[in-house]
């Protein structure tokens, strides 16, 4: 009877030890899973860097190139319709094709796990081709001329602060603040010239900047819904009023003040981390630019046609080459008349 009791006691102890061992192994697996979740994959880090803020304590240097193309056509009619079908008068069809290539260097550094500082230095090369046809009642009398410009763009400084860190029920929320300096060529008072045919007037140079100081602020949020990541942003840009010696293309200096229209922007999208290195994203961004104003001789007037709605559909992808270097691509398709027809971006961020 004692042997049976002893055997039963030994069985209970063995079972307890086995259960304890299993529980310990399960706890180790859980801890390993928590650590794995606390360290996002490289593809997720790429999404955070491009669509939100990474807050890495490593210096990130991100050279990039962006190309955008747009064309505008305008039909000018001076005359009247006879019998509601025949047009009597002058017809002029004008078109402008614009190619803008921007080389920029974006540098970011996480001062703390909540604060990140960024600097962007752009260099802009742009070419515009102007076309005019239908002058002097002739569709064969056409004119075309091109103007190009290469110069430094507007340098900007940004600061990002994490208000709330992501939890199971709450998204990651970041507040952004930025300043834009007028270091590029401003678009005011540019001289114009007449082409060889005498049928077309074009500017002698093209702007590479806005010419005024600007301050922007906004918030962005991001939520991880494995395997997807959703993000959204909302922001506002205020442009300061500036005085210029000449704000007209006419001969002689015509001094005045310029107040560029402020900008309201919003965007949202989603990204999918396909594996450890590759992610794809789809997003939409929209900007509403208010009308600009000019002041000359104490009289203020609005610039007709200076307001704009810019809507862009973006398709992007990131691929991590290694732990410190990635390739980022993005294709933007303009959905409104004021947006560029197409925009293509390549970036290569690497951490030091």
PDB file of C-alpha atoms in Angstrom, residues 131-273:
ATOM      1  CA  UNK A 131       3.530  76.660 -78.272  1.00  0.00           C
ATOM      2  CA  UNK A 132       1.159  78.987 -80.107  1.00  0.00           C
ATOM      3  CA  UNK A 133      -0.838  78.388 -83.272  1.00  0.00           C
ATOM      4  CA  UNK A 134      -3.585  80.018 -85.259  1.00  0.00           C
ATOM      5  CA  UNK A 135      -2.065  83.480 -85.338  1.00  0.00           C
ATOM      6  CA  UNK A 136      -3.156  85.839 -88.119  1.00  0.00           C
ATOM      7  CA  UNK A 137      -6.042  83.499 -89.121  1.00  0.00           C
ATOM      8  CA  UNK A 138      -3.594  80.777 -90.221  1.00  0.00           C
ATOM      9  CA  UNK A 139      -3.304  77.302 -88.751  1.00  0.00           C
ATOM     10  CA  UNK A 140       0.086  76.917 -90.447  1.00  0.00           C
ATOM     11  CA  UNK A 141       1.676  79.831 -88.614  1.00  0.00           C
ATOM     12  CA  UNK A 142       2.812  78.105 -85.447  1.00  0.00           C
ATOM     13  CA  UNK A 143       5.436  79.082 -82.906  1.00  0.00           C
ATOM     14  CA  UNK A 144       7.391  77.037 -80.362  1.00  0.00           C
ATOM     15  CA  UNK A 145      10.175  77.962 -77.975  1.00  0.00           C
ATOM     16  CA  UNK A 146      11.674  76.485 -74.793  1.00  0.00           C
ATOM     17  CA  UNK A 147      13.064  77.983 -71.608  1.00  0.00           C
ATOM     18  CA  UNK A 148      15.072  76.099 -68.989  1.00  0.00           C
ATOM     19  CA  UNK A 149      16.444  76.907 -65.554  1.00  0.00           C
ATOM     20  CA  UNK A 150      18.608  75.154 -62.947  1.00  0.00           C
ATOM     21  CA  UNK A 151      19.061  76.517 -59.449  1.00  0.00           C
ATOM     22  CA  UNK A 152      18.698  75.828 -55.759  1.00  0.00           C
ATOM     23  CA  UNK A 153      15.133  75.362 -54.535  1.00  0.00           C
ATOM     24  CA  UNK A 154      13.510  76.392 -51.253  1.00  0.00           C
ATOM     25  CA  UNK A 155      15.270  74.809 -48.262  1.00  0.00           C
ATOM     26  CA  UNK A 156      13.000  73.540 -45.484  1.00  0.00           C
ATOM     27  CA  UNK A 157      13.444  72.539 -41.850  1.00  0.00           C
ATOM     28  CA  UNK A 158      11.016  70.196 -40.045  1.00  0.00           C
ATOM     29  CA  UNK A 159      10.383  69.019 -36.504  1.00  0.00           C
ATOM     30  CA  UNK A 160       8.213  66.017 -35.572  1.00  0.00           C
ATOM     31  CA  UNK A 161       6.944  65.213 -32.070  1.00  0.00           C
ATOM     32  CA  UNK A 162       5.152  62.015 -31.085  1.00  0.00           C
ATOM     33  CA  UNK A 163       2.070  62.886 -29.068  1.00  0.00           C
ATOM     34  CA  UNK A 164       0.833  59.326 -28.493  1.00  0.00           C
ATOM     35  CA  UNK A 165       2.493  55.999 -29.159  1.00  0.00           C
ATOM     36  CA  UNK A 166       0.532  53.254 -30.867  1.00  0.00           C
ATOM     37  CA  UNK A 167      -1.312  50.718 -28.728  1.00  0.00           C
ATOM     38  CA  UNK A 168      -3.760  47.935 -29.524  1.00  0.00           C
ATOM     39  CA  UNK A 169      -6.658  50.405 -29.573  1.00  0.00           C
ATOM     40  CA  UNK A 170      -4.957  53.733 -30.383  1.00  0.00           C
ATOM     41  CA  UNK A 171      -2.978  54.849 -33.444  1.00  0.00           C
ATOM     42  CA  UNK A 172       0.432  56.460 -33.418  1.00  0.00           C
ATOM     43  CA  UNK A 173      -0.121  60.251 -33.466  1.00  0.00           C
ATOM     44  CA  UNK A 174       2.589  62.733 -34.489  1.00  0.00           C
ATOM     45  CA  UNK A 175       2.573  66.537 -34.626  1.00  0.00           C
ATOM     46  CA  UNK A 176       4.682  68.161 -37.355  1.00  0.00           C
ATOM     47  CA  UNK A 177       6.068  71.686 -37.650  1.00  0.00           C
ATOM     48  CA  UNK A 178       8.094  73.032 -40.572  1.00  0.00           C
ATOM     49  CA  UNK A 179       9.657  76.216 -41.949  1.00  0.00           C
ATOM     50  CA  UNK A 180      10.386  76.939 -45.637  1.00  0.00           C
ATOM     51  CA  UNK A 181      13.019  79.535 -46.580  1.00  0.00           C
ATOM     52  CA  UNK A 182      12.876  81.455 -49.921  1.00  0.00           C
ATOM     53  CA  UNK A 183      16.278  80.301 -51.173  1.00  0.00           C
ATOM     54  CA  UNK A 184      15.106  79.503 -54.725  1.00  0.00           C
ATOM     55  CA  UNK A 185      14.537  81.871 -57.645  1.00  0.00           C
ATOM     56  CA  UNK A 186      11.290  83.758 -57.046  1.00  0.00           C
ATOM     57  CA  UNK A 187       8.637  84.073 -59.797  1.00  0.00           C
ATOM     58  CA  UNK A 188       8.010  87.823 -59.461  1.00  0.00           C
ATOM     59  CA  UNK A 189       9.111  90.491 -61.906  1.00  0.00           C
ATOM     60  CA  UNK A 190      10.575  88.050 -64.419  1.00  0.00           C
ATOM     61  CA  UNK A 191      11.342  89.644 -67.784  1.00  0.00           C
ATOM     62  CA  UNK A 192       9.730  88.350 -70.972  1.00  0.00           C
ATOM     63  CA  UNK A 193      11.050  88.176 -74.510  1.00  0.00           C
ATOM     64  CA  UNK A 194       9.511  87.667 -77.945  1.00  0.00           C
ATOM     65  CA  UNK A 195      10.563  84.628 -79.948  1.00  0.00           C
ATOM     66  CA  UNK A 196      12.044  84.820 -83.457  1.00  0.00           C
ATOM     67  CA  UNK A 197       8.643  84.572 -85.138  1.00  0.00           C
ATOM     68  CA  UNK A 198       7.292  87.492 -83.153  1.00  0.00           C
ATOM     69  CA  UNK A 199       4.206  85.447 -82.353  1.00  0.00           C
ATOM     70  CA  UNK A 200       5.032  84.273 -78.850  1.00  0.00           C
ATOM     71  CA  UNK A 201       6.188  85.969 -75.638  1.00  0.00           C
ATOM     72  CA  UNK A 202       7.954  83.792 -73.052  1.00  0.00           C
ATOM     73  CA  UNK A 203       9.775  84.476 -69.756  1.00  0.00           C
ATOM     74  CA  UNK A 204      13.548  84.830 -69.868  1.00  0.00           C
ATOM     75  CA  UNK A 205      13.963  82.552 -66.807  1.00  0.00           C
ATOM     76  CA  UNK A 206      11.865  80.161 -64.732  1.00  0.00           C
ATOM     77  CA  UNK A 207      11.326  80.172 -60.954  1.00  0.00           C
ATOM     78  CA  UNK A 208      12.658  77.414 -58.705  1.00  0.00           C
ATOM     79  CA  UNK A 209      11.007  78.612 -55.493  1.00  0.00           C
ATOM     80  CA  UNK A 210       8.029  80.501 -54.050  1.00  0.00           C
ATOM     81  CA  UNK A 211       9.963  83.611 -53.034  1.00  0.00           C
ATOM     82  CA  UNK A 212       8.307  83.910 -49.594  1.00  0.00           C
ATOM     83  CA  UNK A 213       8.762  82.401 -46.150  1.00  0.00           C
ATOM     84  CA  UNK A 214       6.284  79.713 -45.189  1.00  0.00           C
ATOM     85  CA  UNK A 215       5.334  77.865 -42.013  1.00  0.00           C
ATOM     86  CA  UNK A 216       3.438  74.586 -42.000  1.00  0.00           C
ATOM     87  CA  UNK A 217       1.954  72.462 -39.263  1.00  0.00           C
ATOM     88  CA  UNK A 218      -0.163  69.336 -39.116  1.00  0.00           C
ATOM     89  CA  UNK A 219      -0.750  65.933 -37.623  1.00  0.00           C
ATOM     90  CA  UNK A 220      -0.287  62.437 -38.986  1.00  0.00           C
ATOM     91  CA  UNK A 221      -1.509  59.141 -37.611  1.00  0.00           C
ATOM     92  CA  UNK A 222      -0.676  55.525 -38.324  1.00  0.00           C
ATOM     93  CA  UNK A 223      -2.208  52.244 -37.164  1.00  0.00           C
ATOM     94  CA  UNK A 224      -0.855  48.750 -37.697  1.00  0.00           C
ATOM     95  CA  UNK A 225      -3.539  46.239 -38.675  1.00  0.00           C
ATOM     96  CA  UNK A 226      -1.403  43.222 -39.482  1.00  0.00           C
ATOM     97  CA  UNK A 227      -0.612  42.681 -42.312  1.00  0.00           C
ATOM     98  CA  UNK A 228      -1.830  46.142 -43.355  1.00  0.00           C
ATOM     99  CA  UNK A 229      -0.803  49.593 -42.162  1.00  0.00           C
ATOM    100  CA  UNK A 230      -3.232  52.521 -42.488  1.00  0.00           C
ATOM    101  CA  UNK A 231      -2.178  56.160 -42.282  1.00  0.00           C
ATOM    102  CA  UNK A 232      -3.646  59.647 -42.680  1.00  0.00           C
ATOM    103  CA  UNK A 233      -2.502  63.241 -42.382  1.00  0.00           C
ATOM    104  CA  UNK A 234      -3.918  66.752 -42.169  1.00  0.00           C
ATOM    105  CA  UNK A 235      -1.957  69.990 -42.461  1.00  0.00           C
ATOM    106  CA  UNK A 236      -1.936  73.724 -43.128  1.00  0.00           C
ATOM    107  CA  UNK A 237       0.703  76.002 -44.686  1.00  0.00           C
ATOM    108  CA  UNK A 238       0.787  79.740 -44.039  1.00  0.00           C
ATOM    109  CA  UNK A 239       2.727  81.971 -46.456  1.00  0.00           C
ATOM    110  CA  UNK A 240       4.018  85.310 -45.176  1.00  0.00           C
ATOM    111  CA  UNK A 241       3.452  88.482 -47.158  1.00  0.00           C
ATOM    112  CA  UNK A 242       6.627  89.793 -48.788  1.00  0.00           C
ATOM    113  CA  UNK A 243       7.621  93.008 -50.586  1.00  0.00           C
ATOM    114  CA  UNK A 244       9.383  92.965 -53.957  1.00  0.00           C
ATOM    115  CA  UNK A 245      10.976  95.660 -56.093  1.00  0.00           C
ATOM    116  CA  UNK A 246       9.088  94.402 -59.137  1.00  0.00           C
ATOM    117  CA  UNK A 247       6.067  92.108 -59.362  1.00  0.00           C
ATOM    118  CA  UNK A 248       5.125  92.684 -63.012  1.00  0.00           C
ATOM    119  CA  UNK A 249       6.497  91.409 -66.314  1.00  0.00           C
ATOM    120  CA  UNK A 250       5.972  94.834 -67.892  1.00  0.00           C
ATOM    121  CA  UNK A 251       8.879  97.157 -68.589  1.00  0.00           C
ATOM    122  CA  UNK A 252      10.113  99.148 -65.627  1.00  0.00           C
ATOM    123  CA  UNK A 253      10.004  98.236 -61.950  1.00  0.00           C
ATOM    124  CA  UNK A 254       6.575  98.021 -60.366  1.00  0.00           C
ATOM    125  CA  UNK A 255       7.099  97.402 -56.644  1.00  0.00           C
ATOM    126  CA  UNK A 256       4.454  95.739 -54.555  1.00  0.00           C
ATOM    127  CA  UNK A 257       3.577  93.170 -51.907  1.00  0.00           C
ATOM    128  CA  UNK A 258       2.669  89.555 -52.595  1.00  0.00           C
ATOM    129  CA  UNK A 259       0.613  87.311 -50.303  1.00  0.00           C
ATOM    130  CA  UNK A 260       0.575  83.763 -51.658  1.00  0.00           C
ATOM    131  CA  UNK A 261      -2.541  81.770 -50.901  1.00  0.00           C
ATOM    132  CA  UNK A 262      -2.353  79.461 -47.900  1.00  0.00           C
ATOM    133  CA  UNK A 263      -2.643  75.717 -48.432  1.00  0.00           C
ATOM    134  CA  UNK A 264      -4.866  73.142 -46.735  1.00  0.00           C
ATOM    135  CA  UNK A 265      -3.790  69.539 -47.331  1.00  0.00           C
ATOM    136  CA  UNK A 266      -5.081  66.108 -46.392  1.00  0.00           C
ATOM    137  CA  UNK A 267      -4.251  62.551 -47.313  1.00  0.00           C
ATOM    138  CA  UNK A 268      -4.853  58.927 -46.440  1.00  0.00           C
ATOM    139  CA  UNK A 269      -3.727  55.510 -47.569  1.00  0.00           C
ATOM    140  CA  UNK A 270      -2.677  51.999 -46.728  1.00  0.00           C
ATOM    141  CA  UNK A 271       0.447  49.875 -47.054  1.00  0.00           C
ATOM    142  CA  UNK A 272       1.080  46.142 -46.996  1.00  0.00           C
ATOM    143  CA  UNK A 273       4.273  44.557 -45.711  1.00  0.00           C
TER     144      UNK A 273
END
